[in-house]
Amino acid sequence: MSSPALPAVAVDGVSKTFRLPHERVHTLKERALHPMRRMGHEAFPALRDVSFAVDDGEFFGIVGRNGSGKSTLLKCLAGIYAVDRGRIYVNGRMSTFIELGVGFNNDLPARDNVMINATMLGLSPREARRRYDAVIDFAELREFEDLKLKNYSSGMEVRLAFSVMMQVDAEVLLIDEVLAVGDAAFQQKCFDEFARIRREGRTVLLVTHDMGNVQRFCDRAMLLERGSIVELGEPDRVAARYLELNFNRGETDDGTPRDESDAGRYGDRRAEIVEAWFEDEAGERAKTVPTGQRAAFCFRARFREPVADPLFGVVLADDRGTPVFEASNVLLPACGGFAAGDEATIRIAFDCVLSSGRYEATPAIARGGSGVAWIDRRERFASVVVTGARSTDAVLDLPFDLEVLSRERR
Ligand SMILES: Nc1ncnc2c1ncn2[C@@H]1O[C@H](COP(=O)(O)OP(=O)(O)OP(=O)(O)O)[C@@H](O)[C@H]1O
């Protein structure tokens, strides 16, 4: 049992730096041709002098943009990474849901994995056997209990790992919600469990990108940015600060205001949208496009830093500001990485079924993965006038057939 006098988790001046190789040797041939080439390392501080304490029974949220150090912190807490400086105290038995595959053996069936995992997390073999049914039923994997883990889908593995974590009755739970990628029904079940463990007064450290969950579940939350704590306290305040940082309205990374032309521009600017235009059916740049024909929206991006698999997209809005069309590569195969200095032109072709009027385009580049991380989003950056033979109050001018099917004279 944890002692009431001590916090459940105390983190005192923790720093963690990764050493990243400067230069990659991609092939054996390169290594053979340049045997003396020095690999050089760059120090990358992922956590900088982080100190906080979580009280016994507290539900504590950890938020921050991609790469801000949340997972590194959880892994340090779980003992997966050694810290470079500082100390971590965990008062009570800890159970984690922070990385898939850890503690699981792919060549064993789910049944054995549950038993091994539960004993690793502190249950006696007898207690683990007693809890087994609850684990497998919560995960809804009864039919698959004898299937080897290597034949599980990643969603099934997530369910199993989450169920084990919930059933071992640890006093401190470390949860990376990003891992809970099961289907919608399972996610709801996870949220119900969050509510239950909150009621039970267990200590939870939850990494999330969902500010709704911060406000719903957390007693307190902490915002990390570039490995440092920038806000710690009331969930509402932390959530508001996170949104401010993430959408970066009107400020550069160092907090200085951007110039006037940057109004309505968000993102960390690892890449920039430098130009945008519309094209007509013939592929010519155009200020007007006729309704009923193919048209395209294009934009040019310049990368200032390396970005892997960026998302590109656009929203078109009518003159009342109502979004009428959205397109992106979010459901398409990943487009690969871009290096600093690379440029890319993105062309989104579509059937122009919009009714006549002016439409404004908001193009965006974002980073995929968990949560929304804008790289550059430029509101109403380009516009086009759609011309049509008829005027209508509707947003769309879809082709249609109208027939008078019968005529009866009385
Ligand atoms: N094993 C590693 N080796 C080198 N660098 C790493 C390693 N793990 C993390 N980093 C770097 O440390 C920084 C913090 O990463 P971390 O995964 O903790 O961020 P995060 O806040 O969890 O991000 P996300 O929201 O994308 O999951 C990143 O810049 C990342 O590239």
Short mmCIF file of C-alpha atoms and ligand atoms in Angstrom, two decimals:
data_model
loop_
_atom_site.label_atom_id
_atom_site.label_comp_id
_atom_site.label_asym_id
_atom_site.label_seq_id
_atom_site.Cartn_x
_atom_site.Cartn_y
_atom_site.Cartn_z
CA MET A 1 0.00 0.00 0.00
CA SER A 2 1.15 3.51 -0.66
CA SER A 3 1.83 5.72 2.31
CA PRO A 4 -0.58 8.68 2.59
CA ALA A 5 2.26 10.96 3.64
CA LEU A 6 4.09 10.63 0.33
CA PRO A 7 3.04 11.67 -3.14
CA ALA A 8 2.32 8.71 -5.42
CA VAL A 9 4.84 9.96 -7.96
CA ALA A 10 7.60 12.51 -7.50
CA VAL A 11 9.83 13.66 -10.32
CA ASP A 12 12.73 15.81 -9.25
CA GLY A 13 14.90 17.71 -11.75
CA VAL A 14 14.77 14.99 -14.41
CA SER A 15 16.67 15.51 -17.66
CA LYS A 16 17.05 13.07 -20.52
CA THR A 17 19.12 13.68 -23.62
CA PHE A 18 19.25 11.50 -26.72
CA ARG A 19 22.35 11.37 -28.83
CA LEU A 20 21.46 11.45 -32.49
CA PRO A 21 24.03 10.45 -35.12
CA HIS A 22 24.92 13.37 -37.42
CA GLU A 23 25.44 11.40 -40.50
CA ARG A 24 23.81 8.24 -41.63
CA VAL A 25 25.77 5.57 -43.44
CA HIS A 26 23.06 3.96 -45.51
CA THR A 27 24.87 1.06 -47.14
CA LEU A 28 27.73 -1.29 -46.50
CA LYS A 29 29.34 0.10 -49.64
CA GLU A 30 29.35 3.61 -48.17
CA ARG A 31 30.88 2.25 -44.99
CA ALA A 32 33.56 0.42 -47.02
CA LEU A 33 34.32 3.48 -49.14
CA HIS A 34 34.55 5.82 -46.16
CA PRO A 35 35.83 3.66 -43.30
CA MET A 36 37.30 6.62 -41.45
CA ARG A 37 34.27 8.86 -41.71
CA ARG A 38 33.38 9.96 -38.22
CA MET A 39 29.80 9.50 -37.17
CA GLY A 40 29.56 12.54 -34.84
CA HIS A 41 26.60 12.87 -32.50
CA GLU A 42 24.23 15.67 -31.70
CA ALA A 43 22.74 15.90 -28.24
CA PHE A 44 18.97 16.21 -28.28
CA PRO A 45 17.47 17.16 -24.91
CA ALA A 46 14.07 15.45 -24.72
CA LEU A 47 13.44 16.36 -21.05
CA ARG A 48 14.95 19.41 -19.37
CA ASP A 49 14.92 19.69 -15.60
CA VAL A 50 11.37 18.40 -15.14
CA SER A 51 9.99 18.43 -11.58
CA PHE A 52 6.46 17.69 -10.42
CA ALA A 53 4.59 15.54 -7.95
CA VAL A 54 1.35 13.61 -8.33
CA ASP A 55 -0.71 13.02 -5.20
CA ASP A 56 -2.06 9.67 -4.21
CA GLY A 57 -5.43 9.21 -5.97
CA GLU A 58 -4.87 12.01 -8.41
CA PHE A 59 -5.79 11.72 -12.12
CA PHE A 60 -2.98 13.67 -13.75
CA GLY A 61 -2.93 14.65 -17.43
CA ILE A 62 0.25 15.10 -19.47
CA VAL A 63 -0.20 17.04 -22.68
CA GLY A 64 2.05 18.61 -25.27
CA ARG A 65 2.65 18.83 -28.97
CA ASN A 66 4.23 15.98 -30.93
CA GLY A 67 7.82 15.53 -29.85
CA SER A 68 7.46 17.56 -26.64
CA GLY A 69 8.73 14.70 -24.46
CA LYS A 70 5.56 13.03 -23.09
CA SER A 71 6.42 9.46 -24.08
CA THR A 72 10.02 9.94 -22.96
CA LEU A 73 8.74 11.03 -19.56
CA LEU A 74 6.44 8.00 -19.26
CA LYS A 75 9.26 5.69 -20.29
CA CYS A 76 11.56 7.24 -17.67
CA LEU A 77 8.82 6.76 -15.07
CA ALA A 78 8.38 3.15 -16.14
CA GLY A 79 12.12 2.54 -15.93
CA ILE A 80 12.40 1.78 -19.66
CA TYR A 81 14.82 4.71 -20.04
CA ALA A 82 17.44 5.69 -17.51
CA VAL A 83 17.44 9.40 -16.71
CA ASP A 84 20.61 11.46 -17.17
CA ARG A 85 19.94 13.70 -14.21
CA GLY A 86 17.38 13.94 -11.43
CA ARG A 87 15.36 11.37 -9.53
CA ILE A 88 12.03 9.62 -9.82
CA TYR A 89 10.06 8.14 -6.92
CA VAL A 90 7.00 5.95 -7.41
CA ASN A 91 5.19 5.01 -4.27
CA GLY A 92 3.19 1.85 -4.91
CA ARG A 93 2.87 -0.84 -7.56
CA MET A 94 2.84 0.54 -11.08
CA SER A 95 1.13 -0.78 -14.19
CA THR A 96 1.76 0.67 -17.63
CA PHE A 97 0.09 0.95 -20.99
CA ILE A 98 2.69 2.93 -22.84
CA GLU A 99 4.28 0.80 -25.50
CA LEU A 100 2.95 -2.20 -27.36
CA GLY A 101 4.93 -5.40 -27.40
CA VAL A 102 6.73 -4.74 -24.12
CA GLY A 103 6.31 -7.81 -21.92
CA PHE A 104 4.51 -9.78 -24.63
CA ASN A 105 5.96 -12.78 -26.43
CA ASN A 106 4.68 -13.09 -29.98
CA ASP A 107 5.26 -16.82 -30.16
CA LEU A 108 2.99 -17.57 -27.22
CA PRO A 109 -0.80 -17.59 -27.21
CA ALA A 110 -2.71 -14.76 -25.56
CA ARG A 111 -3.51 -16.99 -22.57
CA ASP A 112 0.18 -17.46 -21.64
CA ASN A 113 0.95 -13.84 -22.35
CA VAL A 114 -1.72 -12.66 -19.95
CA MET A 115 -0.38 -14.91 -17.19
CA ILE A 116 3.25 -13.86 -17.74
CA ASN A 117 2.38 -10.19 -18.00
CA ALA A 118 0.19 -10.20 -14.93
CA THR A 119 2.90 -11.88 -12.84
CA MET A 120 5.48 -9.44 -14.21
CA LEU A 121 3.19 -6.64 -13.06
CA GLY A 122 3.18 -8.04 -9.55
CA LEU A 123 0.35 -10.59 -9.25
CA SER A 124 1.05 -14.01 -7.76
CA PRO A 125 0.54 -16.86 -10.27
CA ARG A 126 -2.56 -17.88 -8.32
CA GLU A 127 -4.00 -14.33 -8.43
CA ALA A 128 -3.12 -14.05 -12.13
CA ARG A 129 -5.11 -17.26 -12.82
CA ARG A 130 -8.01 -15.87 -10.83
CA ARG A 131 -8.01 -12.63 -12.85
CA TYR A 132 -7.53 -14.31 -16.21
CA ASP A 133 -11.23 -14.55 -17.12
CA ALA A 134 -11.82 -10.89 -16.30
CA VAL A 135 -8.90 -9.86 -18.51
CA ILE A 136 -9.94 -11.92 -21.50
CA ASP A 137 -13.62 -10.97 -21.19
CA PHE A 138 -12.89 -7.27 -20.88
CA ALA A 139 -10.71 -7.50 -24.00
CA GLU A 140 -13.53 -9.44 -25.73
CA LEU A 141 -10.97 -11.94 -26.96
CA ARG A 142 -12.39 -15.18 -25.58
CA GLU A 143 -12.47 -16.83 -29.02
CA PHE A 144 -8.85 -15.89 -29.59
CA GLU A 145 -7.29 -16.88 -26.27
CA ASP A 146 -5.33 -19.76 -27.81
CA LEU A 147 -4.15 -17.78 -30.82
CA LYS A 148 -0.48 -16.84 -30.84
CA LEU A 149 0.06 -13.15 -30.41
CA LYS A 150 1.87 -12.84 -33.72
CA ASN A 151 -1.46 -13.57 -35.40
CA TYR A 152 -3.26 -10.83 -33.49
CA SER A 153 -4.11 -7.55 -35.20
CA SER A 154 -2.62 -4.47 -33.55
CA GLY A 155 -6.12 -3.53 -32.32
CA MET A 156 -6.49 -6.93 -30.63
CA GLU A 157 -3.07 -6.53 -28.99
CA VAL A 158 -4.08 -3.08 -27.73
CA ARG A 159 -7.19 -4.58 -26.10
CA LEU A 160 -5.21 -7.30 -24.43
CA ALA A 161 -2.52 -4.93 -23.12
CA PHE A 162 -5.14 -2.47 -21.85
CA SER A 163 -7.12 -5.23 -20.11
CA VAL A 164 -4.08 -6.62 -18.35
CA MET A 165 -3.11 -3.16 -17.17
CA MET A 166 -6.58 -2.51 -15.79
CA GLN A 167 -6.94 -5.86 -14.04
CA VAL A 168 -3.71 -6.05 -12.06
CA ASP A 169 -4.92 -3.54 -9.45
CA ALA A 170 -1.78 -1.46 -9.47
CA GLU A 171 -1.78 1.69 -7.37
CA VAL A 172 -0.21 3.85 -10.09
CA LEU A 173 -1.24 3.61 -13.74
CA LEU A 174 0.76 5.12 -16.59
CA ILE A 175 -1.39 5.35 -19.71
CA ASP A 176 -0.58 6.67 -23.16
CA GLU A 177 -4.03 7.19 -24.58
CA VAL A 178 -2.60 7.39 -28.09
CA LEU A 179 -2.18 3.62 -27.87
CA ALA A 180 -5.89 3.09 -27.32
CA VAL A 181 -6.54 2.85 -31.03
CA GLY A 182 -9.18 0.15 -30.80
CA ASP A 183 -12.54 0.59 -32.49
CA ALA A 184 -15.03 3.17 -31.26
CA ALA A 185 -16.85 0.71 -28.97
CA PHE A 186 -13.62 -0.35 -27.26
CA GLN A 187 -12.53 3.26 -26.89
CA GLN A 188 -15.78 4.02 -25.13
CA LYS A 189 -15.10 1.07 -22.84
CA CYS A 190 -11.64 2.49 -22.08
CA PHE A 191 -13.20 5.86 -21.20
CA ASP A 192 -15.72 4.14 -18.93
CA GLU A 193 -12.77 2.45 -17.23
CA PHE A 194 -11.03 5.81 -16.82
CA ALA A 195 -14.12 7.09 -15.06
CA ARG A 196 -14.21 3.97 -12.85
CA ILE A 197 -10.55 4.14 -11.80
CA ARG A 198 -11.00 7.82 -11.12
CA ARG A 199 -13.89 7.01 -8.79
CA GLU A 200 -11.81 4.29 -7.15
CA GLY A 201 -9.18 6.91 -6.37
CA ARG A 202 -6.30 5.24 -8.13
CA THR A 203 -3.38 7.38 -9.26
CA VAL A 204 -3.26 7.82 -13.02
CA LEU A 205 -0.81 9.62 -15.26
CA LEU A 206 -2.52 9.94 -18.64
CA VAL A 207 -0.82 11.20 -21.78
CA THR A 208 -3.47 12.54 -24.11
CA HIS A 209 -3.98 14.88 -27.05
CA ASP A 210 -7.67 15.17 -26.31
CA MET A 211 -8.38 18.30 -24.30
CA GLY A 212 -11.93 17.04 -23.74
CA ASN A 213 -10.48 14.14 -21.76
CA VAL A 214 -8.18 16.47 -19.82
CA GLN A 215 -11.20 18.48 -18.74
CA ARG A 216 -13.38 15.41 -18.16
CA PHE A 217 -11.04 13.19 -16.15
CA CYS A 218 -8.04 15.07 -14.85
CA ASP A 219 -7.69 16.69 -11.43
CA ARG A 220 -4.60 18.51 -12.68
CA ALA A 221 -2.60 18.54 -15.88
CA MET A 222 0.84 19.49 -17.09
CA LEU A 223 1.85 20.91 -20.46
CA LEU A 224 5.27 20.02 -21.86
CA GLU A 225 6.94 21.97 -24.65
CA ARG A 226 10.39 21.04 -25.95
CA GLY A 227 11.03 18.91 -22.89
CA SER A 228 10.15 21.58 -20.29
CA ILE A 229 7.05 22.18 -18.20
CA VAL A 230 5.32 25.33 -19.45
CA GLU A 231 2.06 25.01 -17.50
CA LEU A 232 0.97 22.89 -14.55
CA GLY A 233 -2.32 23.11 -12.71
CA GLU A 234 -6.02 23.48 -13.50
CA PRO A 235 -7.05 21.26 -16.45
CA ASP A 236 -9.01 24.11 -18.14
CA ARG A 237 -6.02 26.39 -18.05
CA VAL A 238 -3.62 23.77 -19.30
CA ALA A 239 -6.01 22.78 -22.11
CA ALA A 240 -6.39 26.42 -23.18
CA ARG A 241 -2.62 26.93 -23.18
CA TYR A 242 -2.14 23.74 -25.19
CA LEU A 243 -4.58 24.89 -27.86
CA GLU A 244 -2.88 28.28 -27.96
CA LEU A 245 0.51 26.64 -28.46
CA ASN A 246 -0.73 24.09 -30.94
CA PHE A 247 -2.54 26.55 -33.11
CA ASN A 248 0.12 29.16 -32.51
CA ARG A 249 -2.13 32.03 -33.51
CA GLY A 250 -0.26 35.21 -34.26
CA GLU A 251 2.99 34.18 -32.64
CA THR A 252 6.22 32.68 -33.77
CA ASP A 253 7.82 29.85 -31.79
CA ASP A 254 9.75 32.31 -29.63
CA GLY A 255 6.56 34.23 -28.87
CA THR A 256 7.19 37.30 -31.05
CA PRO A 257 4.20 38.47 -33.07
CA ARG A 258 4.24 37.60 -36.75
CA ASP A 259 3.81 40.33 -39.32
CA GLU A 260 0.39 41.39 -40.58
CA SER A 261 0.42 39.09 -43.59
CA ASP A 262 0.60 36.13 -41.20
CA ALA A 263 -2.84 36.76 -39.68
CA GLY A 264 -4.85 33.54 -39.86
CA ARG A 265 -1.71 31.48 -40.13
CA TYR A 266 -0.94 28.63 -37.75
CA GLY A 267 1.81 26.08 -37.37
CA ASP A 268 5.39 25.41 -36.43
CA ARG A 269 6.55 26.28 -39.98
CA ARG A 270 8.82 23.30 -40.47
CA ALA A 271 7.44 23.74 -43.97
CA GLU A 272 5.76 26.76 -45.50
CA ILE A 273 2.97 27.15 -48.00
CA VAL A 274 4.46 29.72 -50.32
CA GLU A 275 1.93 29.90 -53.13
CA ALA A 276 -1.58 28.68 -53.96
CA TRP A 277 -3.77 28.89 -57.05
CA PHE A 278 -6.69 27.33 -58.92
CA GLU A 279 -6.53 25.64 -62.33
CA ASP A 280 -9.23 25.15 -64.91
CA GLU A 281 -10.04 21.99 -66.83
CA ALA A 282 -7.12 22.56 -69.21
CA GLY A 283 -4.68 22.80 -66.30
CA GLU A 284 -4.17 26.56 -66.77
CA ARG A 285 -4.01 28.86 -63.77
CA ALA A 286 -7.40 30.54 -63.50
CA LYS A 287 -9.20 33.13 -61.40
CA THR A 288 -12.55 31.77 -62.56
CA VAL A 289 -13.70 28.22 -63.28
CA PRO A 290 -17.03 27.20 -64.80
CA THR A 291 -19.37 25.03 -62.80
CA GLY A 292 -19.83 21.52 -64.16
CA GLN A 293 -16.19 21.08 -65.25
CA ARG A 294 -13.05 19.62 -63.69
CA ALA A 295 -11.00 22.12 -61.72
CA ALA A 296 -8.04 21.90 -59.37
CA PHE A 297 -6.63 23.62 -56.34
CA CYS A 298 -2.82 23.65 -56.15
CA PHE A 299 -0.26 24.82 -53.66
CA ARG A 300 3.49 24.87 -53.37
CA ALA A 301 5.25 23.95 -50.12
CA ARG A 302 8.85 24.56 -49.14
CA PHE A 303 10.37 22.44 -46.37
CA ARG A 304 12.63 24.21 -43.88
CA GLU A 305 13.23 21.08 -41.80
CA PRO A 306 12.87 17.35 -42.48
CA VAL A 307 9.28 16.12 -42.21
CA ALA A 308 8.18 12.49 -42.53
CA ASP A 309 4.87 11.70 -44.24
CA PRO A 310 3.23 15.12 -44.01
CA LEU A 311 -0.48 15.54 -44.50
CA PHE A 312 -1.59 17.99 -47.19
CA GLY A 313 -5.11 19.29 -47.46
CA VAL A 314 -7.48 22.10 -48.25
CA VAL A 315 -10.86 23.40 -47.11
CA LEU A 316 -12.98 25.47 -49.50
CA ALA A 317 -15.51 27.82 -47.94
CA ASP A 318 -18.24 29.87 -49.57
CA ASP A 319 -18.59 33.63 -49.12
CA ARG A 320 -20.56 33.06 -45.90
CA GLY A 321 -17.57 31.16 -44.52
CA THR A 322 -19.37 27.78 -44.64
CA PRO A 323 -16.96 24.97 -45.48
CA VAL A 324 -18.25 23.25 -48.61
CA PHE A 325 -15.43 20.90 -49.56
CA GLU A 326 -12.50 19.27 -47.79
CA ALA A 327 -9.77 17.14 -49.30
CA SER A 328 -6.55 15.66 -47.92
CA ASN A 329 -4.25 12.69 -48.21
CA VAL A 330 -5.06 11.48 -44.70
CA LEU A 331 -6.56 8.22 -45.99
CA LEU A 332 -4.09 7.78 -48.85
CA PRO A 333 -0.79 5.90 -48.63
CA ALA A 334 1.90 7.92 -46.81
CA CYS A 335 3.70 10.26 -49.20
CA GLY A 336 7.22 9.74 -47.77
CA GLY A 337 9.70 12.09 -46.21
CA PHE A 338 10.88 15.55 -47.27
CA ALA A 339 14.30 17.01 -46.48
CA ALA A 340 15.15 20.60 -45.57
CA GLY A 341 15.15 22.63 -48.80
CA ASP A 342 12.75 20.30 -50.65
CA GLU A 343 9.76 21.78 -52.44
CA ALA A 344 6.52 20.04 -53.29
CA THR A 345 3.54 21.00 -55.41
CA ILE A 346 0.22 19.54 -54.35
CA ARG A 347 -2.67 19.37 -56.84
CA ILE A 348 -6.17 18.49 -55.71
CA ALA A 349 -8.40 17.96 -58.75
CA PHE A 350 -12.18 17.80 -58.33
CA ASP A 351 -15.45 18.01 -60.22
CA CYS A 352 -16.59 21.57 -59.73
CA VAL A 353 -20.23 21.11 -58.76
CA LEU A 354 -20.31 24.32 -56.75
CA SER A 355 -22.90 26.92 -57.59
CA SER A 356 -21.74 30.25 -58.91
CA GLY A 357 -20.01 32.51 -56.41
CA ARG A 358 -16.69 33.18 -54.73
CA TYR A 359 -14.93 30.46 -52.77
CA GLU A 360 -11.90 30.79 -50.53
CA ALA A 361 -9.30 28.09 -49.98
CA THR A 362 -7.48 27.34 -46.73
CA PRO A 363 -4.58 25.02 -47.53
CA ALA A 364 -2.68 23.22 -44.77
CA ILE A 365 0.30 21.01 -44.08
CA ALA A 366 0.18 18.97 -40.89
CA ARG A 367 2.00 16.18 -39.22
CA GLY A 368 0.23 12.81 -39.09
CA GLY A 369 0.05 10.51 -36.11
CA SER A 370 -1.55 11.38 -32.88
CA GLY A 371 -3.45 14.65 -32.53
CA VAL A 372 -3.46 17.67 -34.84
CA ALA A 373 -0.07 19.30 -35.34
CA TRP A 374 -0.18 22.08 -37.89
CA ILE A 375 3.00 22.78 -39.80
CA ASP A 376 1.51 25.60 -41.84
CA ARG A 377 -2.15 26.43 -42.28
CA ARG A 378 -3.05 29.58 -44.22
CA GLU A 379 -6.61 30.74 -43.86
CA ARG A 380 -8.34 32.06 -47.00
CA PHE A 381 -5.03 32.06 -48.81
CA ALA A 382 -6.46 31.84 -52.35
CA SER A 383 -9.86 32.34 -53.92
CA VAL A 384 -11.72 31.45 -57.09
CA VAL A 385 -14.96 32.58 -58.69
CA VAL A 386 -17.16 29.78 -59.96
CA THR A 387 -19.24 30.87 -62.92
CA GLY A 388 -22.53 29.22 -63.80
CA ALA A 389 -25.33 29.75 -66.28
CA ARG A 390 -27.95 29.88 -63.58
CA SER A 391 -28.02 31.55 -60.26
CA THR A 392 -29.10 29.56 -57.22
CA ASP A 393 -29.15 30.06 -53.50
CA ALA A 394 -27.87 26.54 -52.94
CA VAL A 395 -24.21 25.72 -52.36
CA LEU A 396 -24.11 22.98 -54.98
CA ASP A 397 -25.04 23.05 -58.61
CA LEU A 398 -25.28 19.31 -59.24
CA PRO A 399 -26.21 18.06 -62.68
CA PHE A 400 -29.75 16.73 -62.56
CA ASP A 401 -32.51 15.35 -64.73
CA LEU A 402 -36.05 16.55 -64.37
CA GLU A 403 -38.83 14.85 -66.29
CA VAL A 404 -42.55 15.39 -66.28
CA LEU A 405 -43.60 11.76 -66.06
CA SER A 406 -47.29 12.10 -66.61
CA ARG A 407 -49.73 14.74 -67.55
CA GLU A 408 -53.40 14.33 -66.78
CA ARG A 409 -55.91 16.76 -68.03
CA ARG A 410 -59.17 16.90 -66.15
N1 LIG B 1 14.82 6.60 -28.66
C1 LIG B 1 15.02 7.85 -29.10
N2 LIG B 1 16.16 8.20 -29.74
C2 LIG B 1 16.36 9.46 -30.16
N3 LIG B 1 15.47 10.46 -30.01
C3 LIG B 1 14.32 10.18 -29.42
C4 LIG B 1 14.02 8.86 -28.94
N4 LIG B 1 12.79 8.86 -28.37
C5 LIG B 1 12.34 10.15 -28.51
N5 LIG B 1 13.26 10.92 -29.12
C6 LIG B 1 13.14 12.35 -29.43
O1 LIG B 1 12.79 13.02 -28.24
C7 LIG B 1 11.79 14.00 -28.48
C8 LIG B 1 10.60 13.73 -27.58
O2 LIG B 1 9.95 12.56 -28.05
P1 LIG B 1 8.69 11.93 -27.35
O3 LIG B 1 8.36 10.66 -28.07
O4 LIG B 1 8.91 11.85 -25.90
O5 LIG B 1 7.59 13.04 -27.66
P2 LIG B 1 6.00 12.99 -27.44
O6 LIG B 1 5.65 14.24 -26.75
O7 LIG B 1 5.63 11.69 -26.79
O8 LIG B 1 5.49 13.03 -28.94
P3 LIG B 1 4.14 12.41 -29.64
O9 LIG B 1 3.00 13.28 -29.22
O10 LIG B 1 4.45 12.58 -31.09
O11 LIG B 1 4.03 10.99 -29.21
C9 LIG B 1 11.44 13.91 -29.96
O12 LIG B 1 12.07 14.96 -30.64
C10 LIG B 1 11.99 12.58 -30.40
O13 LIG B 1 12.46 12.66 -31.72
#
